[in-house]
Amino acid sequence: MEIKEFKIKWGMVIDIDKCTGCGACMVGCQVENNIAPMTKKDPYNYVQALTTHRDDASNKLRTLTWMTVYELSNKKVFPDHEVAYLPRPCMQCGHPACVPVCPVVATDKNEEGGIVSQIYPRCIGCRYCMAACPYHARYFNWWDPLWPEGMDKGLSPNASVRPRGVVEKCSFCHSRYLDAKNKARAEGSDPMDLADGAYNTACAEICPTKAITFGDLNNPEHKVYELAKSKKSFRLLEKLGLDPQVYYMTEREWVRMQGDNYNGGDGAASNNHG
Amino acid sequence: MEERKSSKRCGGVLPFIIGFLATCILGWAVIPGLFFKKVEQPFRFSHAIHVEDQGLDCDSCHYFRDDGSFSGFPTNEACEDCHAIDPEEAMEAIAEAGIDPNDYEAIMQAKLDVIEDSILSASEEDIQAEREYLVKYLIQGKEVPWLNYQYQPDNVYFSHQAHAELDIAELASMKNELARVVDKSVFDEPAEQNCNLCHLKDVHTSNDLPPLERNILSGYSKMTMKMWKCERCHALMGQSNACYTCHK
């Protein structure tokens, strides 16, 4: 199937060898995008005795983590044992599996920049997109978001909050893109030719080891242009042909093999939630 | 046979037409109005006094920040540039007069010197409005909860900066195509600023703000730009209608 091409292609290059698995990207993402912490008790539910408790953060199947860090292991015994950490945002695929399955066009890839959009009020919560996404990058709101008292004061105006019953995913902090274009217009420069770093995602900004680099994959003046072409670079499940806009880098062969979900006949490669 | 006779006695098709017309009038003219409730602004505000009498420009209060974002409504900090009053001094005077600081009506009626001396208006009507602002908001340190005629839901990202270059005079050639999106009268005498395209027409010359018409079901203002209008204009102007152009 034809891959949608755009003049600008926002992409990310994540250096797995630099990632320490600290989880700062996950925290930055949650704060930037108003992802509520999972709380078991609902102080506004006055008939709690008659209803079930909400899921808490220990239920990883129902926790929302647009950006999540996976722990990879080479499954060898000491002293050959090695681990690697793999941060996983939405891949913003060039040929997204989630878009054609959406019955209500709540998700689309039609904007310059190639970011796959997700419009929450339009989503009917059928979760076809979640089934279609091989990267498990989409999440369903099993519960209405609930912020502990006081924490709601710190909500970000950059992302709308989602109600129970809709699917959400990483948007490459899209409102930061709109902000960057606004700033460019105010400064009299071309909003369609942003300088490297003018638009950056929360996860890339917060990463203490700078393992995440963000920019326009089509712009030779952006760092990611070269990084994505590096010999060390690869993409997850590249064999599926979804043309992800997120690249990974590593010098370790066993990590690259797991990135393509390589199962060397002995079940050696497996991913665990970090 | 009996039934036919009775239908003729009712006037045949005429009652049906009358009923049909009555239903149409009810449905188109009467019922839609019942869905909107008029809500007044917190106090009377005259743009004319600020713009025409005091010579303020639009961007004295509604300006773009350096990062391209738009300031929207002015805060007390901006108003204080002219409406100079020391809130602490005012609250002390209220306490000395033995008035409950939360009893706004009593404070206004007391006409305390510290408040009256800082009033800049001339006519009684304007003085009352200004006094209301000083007592209810400025000295209390509360921002004015202005009602936004064009309030958009929080999943909408609207950039004033992206629309700043639109020129009403240039758009006049498309006024027929834009007829359902923009009030045609906006193009009769094109204003220098393009605010009239979406906001209250010529609000800078008004002495009072109209009530906001709020939909009792959805809570939205009647004036709020609907998505189809945004899309129509974007399509006419050759702009993208991708979801993420306006949504977040």
Coordinates of C-alpha atoms in Angstrom, one line a residue:
Chain A
M1 CA 0.0 0.0 0.0
E2 CA 1.1 3.5 -0.8
I3 CA 3.0 5.4 2.0
K4 CA 1.8 8.9 2.6
E5 CA 4.7 11.3 2.0
F6 CA 5.0 14.7 3.5
K7 CA 7.5 17.5 3.0
I8 CA 8.1 17.5 6.7
K9 CA 8.4 14.2 8.6
W10 CA 8.7 14.6 12.3
G11 CA 10.7 11.7 13.7
M12 CA 12.6 10.5 16.7
V13 CA 15.8 8.7 17.1
I14 CA 16.3 6.9 20.3
D15 CA 19.8 5.8 21.3
I16 CA 19.2 2.6 23.3
D17 CA 22.8 2.5 24.4
K18 CA 22.4 5.9 26.1
C19 CA 19.1 5.0 27.7
T20 CA 19.5 4.2 31.4
G21 CA 15.8 3.2 31.9
C22 CA 15.2 6.0 34.4
G23 CA 11.7 6.6 33.2
A24 CA 12.0 10.4 33.1
C25 CA 10.5 10.4 29.6
M26 CA 7.4 8.5 30.9
V27 CA 6.9 11.1 33.7
G28 CA 7.5 14.0 31.3
C29 CA 5.0 12.6 28.9
Q30 CA 2.4 12.1 31.6
V31 CA 2.7 15.6 32.9
E32 CA 2.7 17.2 29.4
N33 CA -0.3 15.3 28.2
N34 CA -2.5 15.2 31.3
I35 CA -2.4 11.5 31.9
A36 CA -4.0 11.0 35.2
P37 CA -2.3 8.7 37.8
M38 CA -4.3 5.6 38.4
T39 CA -6.1 5.8 41.7
K40 CA -8.1 2.9 43.1
K41 CA -10.6 4.9 45.2
D42 CA -12.9 7.5 43.8
P43 CA -13.7 10.2 46.4
Y44 CA -16.6 11.3 44.3
N45 CA -18.2 7.9 44.2
Y46 CA -20.6 8.1 47.0
V47 CA -21.9 4.5 46.5
Q48 CA -18.4 2.9 46.5
A49 CA -19.8 0.0 48.6
L50 CA -22.1 -0.9 45.8
T51 CA -19.6 -0.6 43.0
T52 CA -16.2 -2.1 42.1
H53 CA -12.9 -0.2 42.8
R54 CA -11.1 1.4 39.9
D55 CA -7.9 -0.2 38.8
D56 CA -4.7 1.1 40.3
A57 CA -1.3 1.5 38.7
S58 CA -0.4 -2.1 39.4
N59 CA -2.7 -3.2 36.6
K60 CA -0.4 -2.6 33.7
L61 CA -3.0 -3.7 31.2
R62 CA -5.2 -0.7 32.1
T63 CA -2.5 1.9 32.9
L64 CA -2.1 4.6 30.4
T65 CA 1.5 5.1 29.3
W66 CA 1.9 6.9 25.9
M67 CA 5.6 6.6 26.4
T68 CA 6.7 3.4 28.0
V69 CA 10.1 1.9 28.7
Y70 CA 10.6 -1.8 28.0
E71 CA 13.4 -3.8 29.5
L72 CA 15.2 -6.0 27.1
S73 CA 17.5 -8.9 28.2
N74 CA 19.9 -11.0 26.2
K75 CA 18.9 -13.8 28.5
K76 CA 22.4 -14.9 29.1
V77 CA 23.8 -15.9 32.4
F78 CA 26.4 -13.9 34.3
P79 CA 28.9 -12.6 33.3
D80 CA 27.5 -12.4 29.8
H81 CA 24.1 -11.0 31.0
E82 CA 23.1 -7.7 29.5
V83 CA 20.0 -5.5 29.7
A84 CA 18.9 -2.7 27.5
Y85 CA 16.0 -0.2 27.9
L86 CA 13.7 0.7 25.0
P87 CA 11.5 3.7 25.3
R88 CA 8.4 3.2 23.1
P89 CA 6.3 6.2 22.0
C90 CA 3.8 6.0 19.1
M91 CA 5.8 5.2 16.0
Q92 CA 3.7 7.6 13.8
C93 CA 4.0 5.1 11.0
G94 CA 4.2 6.2 7.4
H95 CA 1.7 3.5 6.7
P96 CA -0.2 3.2 10.0
A97 CA -2.1 0.0 10.7
C98 CA -4.5 1.9 13.0
V99 CA -5.8 4.5 10.5
P100 CA -7.6 2.3 8.0
V101 CA -9.4 0.2 10.6
C102 CA -11.0 3.2 12.4
P103 CA -14.7 3.2 11.5
V104 CA -15.2 6.9 12.4
V105 CA -12.0 8.5 11.1
A106 CA -11.1 9.5 14.7
T107 CA -7.5 8.8 13.8
D108 CA -5.8 9.9 10.6
K109 CA -2.5 10.7 9.1
N110 CA -3.2 13.8 7.0
E111 CA -1.3 16.7 8.4
E112 CA 2.1 18.0 7.2
G113 CA 4.6 16.5 9.5
G114 CA 3.2 13.0 9.3
I115 CA 1.9 12.8 12.9
V116 CA -0.9 10.3 13.3
S117 CA -3.8 12.3 14.9
Q118 CA -6.2 11.1 17.5
I119 CA -9.4 13.0 18.0
Y120 CA -10.9 12.0 21.3
P121 CA -14.5 13.3 21.0
R122 CA -14.9 11.5 17.7
C123 CA -13.6 8.1 19.0
I124 CA -16.3 5.6 19.8
G125 CA -14.0 3.3 21.8
C126 CA -14.2 0.2 19.5
R127 CA -10.5 -0.4 20.0
Y128 CA -9.9 -1.8 16.5
C129 CA -6.9 0.5 16.3
M130 CA -5.5 -1.0 19.4
A131 CA -5.8 -4.4 17.9
A132 CA -4.2 -3.3 14.7
C133 CA -1.2 -1.5 16.2
P134 CA 1.7 -4.0 16.4
Y135 CA 3.6 -1.6 18.8
H136 CA 0.9 -1.6 21.5
A137 CA 1.2 2.2 21.4
R138 CA -2.5 2.8 21.9
Y139 CA -4.4 2.9 25.2
F140 CA -8.0 2.7 26.2
N141 CA -9.5 4.8 29.0
W142 CA -11.1 2.2 31.2
W143 CA -11.9 4.8 33.8
D144 CA -12.6 8.5 33.8
P145 CA -9.4 10.4 34.7
L146 CA -9.2 11.3 38.3
W147 CA -6.5 13.6 39.8
P148 CA -5.8 13.7 43.5
E149 CA -7.1 16.9 45.0
G150 CA -4.8 19.8 44.2
M151 CA -3.0 18.0 41.4
D152 CA -5.8 19.0 39.0
K153 CA -4.6 22.6 39.5
G154 CA -1.4 21.6 37.6
L155 CA -3.2 20.3 34.5
S156 CA -1.6 21.4 31.3
P157 CA -3.5 23.5 28.8
N158 CA -1.5 21.8 26.0
A159 CA -3.6 18.6 25.9
S160 CA -7.3 18.0 26.4
V161 CA -8.3 15.5 29.0
R162 CA -9.9 12.3 27.7
P163 CA -13.0 10.7 29.2
R164 CA -13.6 7.0 29.9
G165 CA -14.3 5.0 26.7
V166 CA -11.9 6.5 24.2
V167 CA -8.5 5.5 22.9
E168 CA -5.5 7.7 23.2
K169 CA -1.9 7.7 22.2
C170 CA 1.3 9.7 21.9
S171 CA 1.0 12.7 19.6
F172 CA 4.6 13.7 19.6
C173 CA 3.4 16.5 22.0
H174 CA 1.5 17.9 19.0
S175 CA 0.5 21.2 20.6
R176 CA 4.2 22.0 21.0
Y177 CA 4.4 21.8 17.2
L178 CA 1.5 24.3 17.0
D179 CA 3.2 26.5 19.6
A180 CA 6.5 26.4 17.6
K181 CA 4.7 27.4 14.4
N182 CA 3.1 30.3 16.3
K183 CA 6.4 31.5 17.5
A184 CA 7.9 31.2 14.1
R185 CA 5.1 33.3 12.7
A186 CA 5.6 35.9 15.4
E187 CA 9.3 36.1 14.6
G188 CA 8.5 36.4 10.9
S189 CA 10.1 33.1 9.9
D190 CA 8.6 30.3 8.0
P191 CA 6.5 28.0 10.2
M192 CA 6.9 25.2 7.7
D193 CA 10.7 25.4 8.0
L194 CA 11.4 25.2 11.8
A195 CA 14.9 25.2 13.0
D196 CA 16.3 22.1 14.7
G197 CA 15.1 22.2 18.3
A198 CA 12.3 24.7 17.8
Y199 CA 9.8 21.9 18.2
N200 CA 10.8 19.2 20.7
T201 CA 8.8 16.6 22.5
A202 CA 8.5 16.5 26.3
C203 CA 10.3 13.1 26.5
A204 CA 13.2 14.3 24.4
E205 CA 13.5 17.5 26.4
I206 CA 13.5 15.8 29.8
C207 CA 15.8 12.9 28.9
P208 CA 18.8 13.3 31.2
T209 CA 21.2 11.4 29.0
K210 CA 19.8 12.9 25.7
A211 CA 19.1 9.4 24.4
I212 CA 16.1 10.8 22.5
T213 CA 16.6 13.2 19.6
F214 CA 13.7 14.7 17.8
G215 CA 13.4 16.6 14.6
D216 CA 12.5 16.6 10.9
L217 CA 13.7 13.4 9.2
N218 CA 13.5 15.1 5.8
N219 CA 15.5 18.2 6.8
P220 CA 19.3 17.8 6.5
E221 CA 19.8 20.6 9.0
H222 CA 18.2 18.6 11.7
K223 CA 20.3 16.1 13.7
V224 CA 17.8 13.3 13.2
Y225 CA 18.4 13.4 9.5
E226 CA 21.9 11.9 9.9
L227 CA 21.1 9.8 12.9
A228 CA 18.3 8.0 11.2
K229 CA 20.7 7.1 8.3
S230 CA 23.4 5.8 10.7
K231 CA 24.5 2.2 10.3
K232 CA 23.5 1.7 14.0
S233 CA 19.9 2.7 13.3
F234 CA 17.0 0.4 12.9
R235 CA 13.2 0.5 13.4
L236 CA 11.0 -1.8 15.4
L237 CA 9.3 -4.6 13.4
E238 CA 10.6 -3.1 10.2
K239 CA 9.6 -6.3 8.4
L240 CA 5.9 -5.3 8.7
G241 CA 6.5 -2.4 6.4
L242 CA 4.6 0.2 8.4
D243 CA 7.5 2.7 7.9
P244 CA 7.7 4.0 11.5
Q245 CA 9.0 7.5 12.0
V246 CA 10.8 6.4 15.2
Y247 CA 14.3 5.1 14.8
Y248 CA 16.4 3.3 17.4
M249 CA 20.2 3.2 17.6
T250 CA 22.4 0.6 19.2
E251 CA 25.8 -1.0 18.6
R252 CA 24.6 -4.2 20.2
E253 CA 23.5 -6.8 17.7
W254 CA 21.2 -8.7 20.1
V255 CA 19.2 -5.6 20.7
R256 CA 18.8 -4.9 17.0
M257 CA 17.6 -8.5 16.5
Q258 CA 15.0 -8.1 19.2
G259 CA 13.9 -4.9 17.6
D260 CA 12.7 -6.9 14.6
N261 CA 11.1 -9.3 17.0
Y262 CA 13.6 -11.9 16.0
N263 CA 12.9 -15.2 17.5
G264 CA 16.0 -17.2 16.7
G265 CA 14.3 -20.5 17.1
D266 CA 15.1 -20.8 20.8
G267 CA 12.6 -18.2 22.1
A268 CA 15.6 -16.2 23.3
A269 CA 14.1 -12.8 22.5
S270 CA 11.3 -11.6 24.7
N271 CA 10.3 -8.2 26.0
N272 CA 9.1 -7.4 29.5
H273 CA 7.4 -4.3 30.7
G274 CA 9.8 -1.9 32.3
Chain B
M1 CA -70.1 7.7 4.4
E2 CA -70.5 9.2 7.8
E3 CA -66.7 9.6 8.3
R4 CA -66.3 11.5 5.0
K5 CA -68.9 14.0 6.0
S6 CA -67.2 14.6 9.3
S7 CA -63.9 15.3 7.5
K8 CA -65.5 17.9 5.3
R9 CA -66.9 19.6 8.3
C10 CA -63.3 20.1 9.6
G11 CA -62.5 22.2 6.5
G12 CA -60.6 19.7 4.4
V13 CA -57.0 20.6 3.7
L14 CA -57.0 24.0 5.3
P15 CA -56.5 22.9 8.9
F16 CA -53.6 20.7 7.8
I17 CA -51.9 23.7 6.1
I18 CA -52.5 25.9 9.2
G19 CA -51.2 23.2 11.4
F20 CA -48.2 22.7 9.2
L21 CA -47.3 26.4 9.1
A22 CA -47.8 26.7 12.9
T23 CA -45.4 23.8 13.4
C24 CA -42.8 25.3 11.1
I25 CA -43.0 28.7 12.9
L26 CA -42.8 27.0 16.2
G27 CA -39.9 24.8 15.1
W28 CA -37.8 27.5 13.3
A29 CA -38.7 30.7 15.1
V30 CA -39.8 29.9 18.6
I31 CA -38.2 26.7 19.9
P32 CA -34.6 27.4 19.0
G33 CA -34.7 30.6 21.0
L34 CA -35.8 28.7 24.1
F35 CA -32.5 26.8 24.1
F36 CA -30.5 29.9 24.8
K37 CA -30.2 31.7 28.1
K38 CA -28.9 35.3 28.2
V39 CA -26.1 35.8 30.7
E40 CA -24.8 39.3 31.4
Q41 CA -21.1 40.2 31.7
P42 CA -19.8 40.6 35.3
F43 CA -20.2 44.4 35.0
R44 CA -20.9 47.0 32.3
F45 CA -17.8 47.7 30.3
S46 CA -17.5 50.4 27.7
H47 CA -14.9 49.8 24.9
A48 CA -15.8 53.3 23.5
I49 CA -14.5 55.1 26.7
H50 CA -11.3 53.2 26.6
V51 CA -10.7 53.4 22.9
E52 CA -12.3 56.7 21.7
D53 CA -12.0 58.8 24.9
Q54 CA -8.7 57.5 26.4
G55 CA -7.1 56.7 23.0
L56 CA -6.1 53.1 23.8
D57 CA -5.3 50.8 21.0
C58 CA -6.7 47.3 20.7
D59 CA -3.3 45.9 21.5
S60 CA -3.0 47.9 24.7
C61 CA -5.1 45.2 26.3
H62 CA -5.4 42.4 23.7
Y63 CA -1.9 41.7 22.5
F64 CA 0.4 39.0 21.1
R65 CA 3.1 37.8 23.4
D66 CA 6.7 37.3 22.0
D67 CA 6.1 33.6 21.6
G68 CA 3.1 34.2 19.3
S69 CA 0.4 33.3 21.8
F70 CA -2.4 35.8 22.3
S71 CA -3.2 37.4 25.7
G72 CA -7.0 37.4 25.3
F73 CA -8.7 39.2 28.1
P74 CA -6.6 41.7 30.1
T75 CA -5.7 40.9 33.7
N76 CA -6.0 43.2 36.7
E77 CA -2.3 43.8 36.3
A78 CA -3.0 45.6 33.0
C79 CA -6.0 47.5 34.3
E80 CA -3.9 48.7 37.3
D81 CA -1.8 50.8 34.9
C82 CA -4.6 53.3 34.8
H83 CA -7.0 52.3 37.6
A84 CA -4.4 52.9 40.3
I85 CA -5.6 51.9 43.7
D86 CA -3.8 50.3 46.6
P87 CA -5.8 47.2 47.5
E88 CA -4.3 47.0 51.0
E89 CA -5.2 50.6 51.7
A90 CA -8.7 50.1 50.4
M91 CA -9.3 47.0 52.5
E92 CA -8.0 48.9 55.6
A93 CA -10.5 51.7 54.9
I94 CA -13.3 49.1 54.6
A95 CA -12.3 47.5 57.9
E96 CA -12.1 51.0 59.6
A97 CA -15.6 51.8 58.3
G98 CA -16.8 48.6 59.9
I99 CA -18.0 47.1 56.7
D100 CA -17.9 43.4 55.9
P101 CA -15.3 43.1 53.1
N102 CA -17.5 40.5 51.3
D103 CA -20.6 42.8 51.3
Y104 CA -19.9 44.5 48.0
E105 CA -23.1 46.4 47.9
A106 CA -22.4 48.0 51.3
I107 CA -18.9 49.0 50.2
M108 CA -20.2 50.6 47.1
Q109 CA -22.9 52.5 48.9
A110 CA -20.4 53.7 51.6
K111 CA -18.5 55.6 48.8
L112 CA -15.2 55.5 50.7
D113 CA -12.7 58.2 49.8
V114 CA -9.9 55.8 48.9
I115 CA -12.1 54.2 46.3
E116 CA -13.9 57.3 45.0
D117 CA -10.7 59.2 44.6
S118 CA -9.3 56.7 42.1
I119 CA -12.4 56.6 39.9
L120 CA -11.6 58.1 36.6
S121 CA -15.1 58.2 34.9
A122 CA -17.2 61.3 34.5
S123 CA -20.9 60.2 34.0
E124 CA -22.8 58.6 36.9
E125 CA -23.5 55.5 34.8
D126 CA -19.8 55.0 34.1
I127 CA -18.8 55.8 37.7
Q128 CA -21.1 53.1 38.9
A129 CA -19.6 50.5 36.5
E130 CA -16.0 51.5 37.4
R131 CA -16.8 51.4 41.1
E132 CA -18.2 47.9 40.7
Y133 CA -15.0 46.8 39.1
L134 CA -12.8 48.3 41.8
V135 CA -14.9 46.9 44.7
K136 CA -15.7 43.5 43.4
Y137 CA -12.5 42.6 41.6
L138 CA -9.5 44.9 41.8
I139 CA -9.2 45.5 45.5
Q140 CA -10.2 41.9 46.2
G141 CA -7.4 40.7 44.0
K142 CA -9.8 38.7 41.9
E143 CA -9.6 38.5 38.1
V144 CA -12.8 39.4 36.3
P145 CA -14.6 36.3 35.1
W146 CA -15.3 37.8 31.6
L147 CA -17.7 35.7 29.5
N148 CA -16.1 34.6 26.3
Y149 CA -18.5 34.9 23.3
Q150 CA -16.1 32.7 21.2
Y151 CA -15.2 30.1 23.9
Q152 CA -13.9 27.0 22.3
P153 CA -13.8 23.5 24.0
D154 CA -10.4 22.4 25.4
N155 CA -9.7 20.1 22.5
V156 CA -9.4 23.0 20.1
Y157 CA -6.2 24.8 19.5
F158 CA -6.9 28.2 18.0
S159 CA -4.0 30.3 16.9
H160 CA -4.7 34.1 16.7
Q161 CA -1.2 34.4 15.2
A162 CA -2.0 32.2 12.3
H163 CA -5.0 34.4 11.5
A164 CA -3.4 37.7 12.1
E165 CA -2.5 38.4 8.5
L166 CA -6.1 38.0 7.2
D167 CA -7.3 41.2 5.6
I168 CA -11.0 42.0 5.5
A169 CA -10.6 44.1 2.4
E170 CA -8.8 41.3 0.6
L171 CA -11.5 38.8 1.6
A172 CA -14.3 41.0 0.3
S173 CA -14.0 39.4 -3.1
M174 CA -15.0 36.1 -1.5
K175 CA -17.8 37.6 0.6
N176 CA -20.5 35.5 -1.2
E177 CA -18.6 32.3 -0.6
L178 CA -18.0 33.3 3.0
A179 CA -21.7 34.4 3.5
R180 CA -22.6 31.6 5.9
V181 CA -19.4 31.9 7.8
V182 CA -19.0 35.7 8.3
D183 CA -21.6 38.4 8.6
K184 CA -21.7 40.1 5.2
S185 CA -22.0 43.5 6.7
V186 CA -18.4 43.1 7.9
F187 CA -17.2 43.7 4.3
D188 CA -19.2 46.9 3.7
E189 CA -16.7 49.2 5.4
P190 CA -13.7 46.9 6.0
A191 CA -12.0 47.7 9.3
E192 CA -8.3 47.9 9.6
Q193 CA -8.1 45.1 12.1
N194 CA -9.6 41.8 11.2
C195 CA -11.3 41.0 14.6
N196 CA -14.8 41.6 13.1
L197 CA -14.4 38.4 11.1
C198 CA -15.1 36.3 14.2
H199 CA -15.8 38.6 17.1
L200 CA -18.6 41.1 18.0
K201 CA -18.7 43.6 15.1
D202 CA -17.2 47.0 15.9
V203 CA -17.0 46.2 19.6
H204 CA -14.4 48.9 20.1
T205 CA -17.1 51.5 19.5
S206 CA -19.7 50.0 21.9
N207 CA -20.7 51.4 25.2
D208 CA -22.0 48.2 26.6
L209 CA -21.4 44.5 25.9
P210 CA -24.4 42.4 24.9
P211 CA -25.4 39.4 27.0
L212 CA -23.8 36.1 26.1
E213 CA -26.4 33.7 24.7
R214 CA -25.6 30.4 26.3
N215 CA -27.0 27.1 25.1
I216 CA -28.8 25.5 28.0
L217 CA -27.9 22.0 26.8
S218 CA -24.4 22.3 25.6
G219 CA -23.2 25.3 27.6
Y220 CA -21.7 26.9 24.5
S221 CA -22.1 30.4 23.4
K222 CA -24.3 31.0 20.4
M223 CA -21.5 33.0 18.8
T224 CA -18.9 30.3 19.1
M225 CA -17.4 29.4 15.8
K226 CA -18.6 26.0 14.8
M227 CA -16.3 23.4 13.3
W228 CA -18.0 23.5 9.9
K229 CA -17.3 27.2 9.7
C230 CA -13.6 26.8 10.4
E231 CA -13.5 24.0 7.8
R232 CA -15.4 26.0 5.2
C233 CA -13.0 29.0 5.5
H234 CA -9.9 26.8 5.5
A235 CA -11.1 25.1 2.4
L236 CA -11.8 28.4 0.7
M237 CA -8.5 29.8 1.6
G238 CA -6.7 26.6 0.5
Q239 CA -5.6 25.8 4.1
S240 CA -5.3 22.3 5.5
N241 CA -8.3 20.8 7.2
A242 CA -6.3 18.0 8.8
C243 CA -7.7 17.1 12.3
Y244 CA -4.5 18.2 14.1
T245 CA -4.5 21.6 12.4
C246 CA -7.0 22.7 15.1
H247 CA -7.3 19.9 17.6
K248 CA -5.2 18.8 20.5

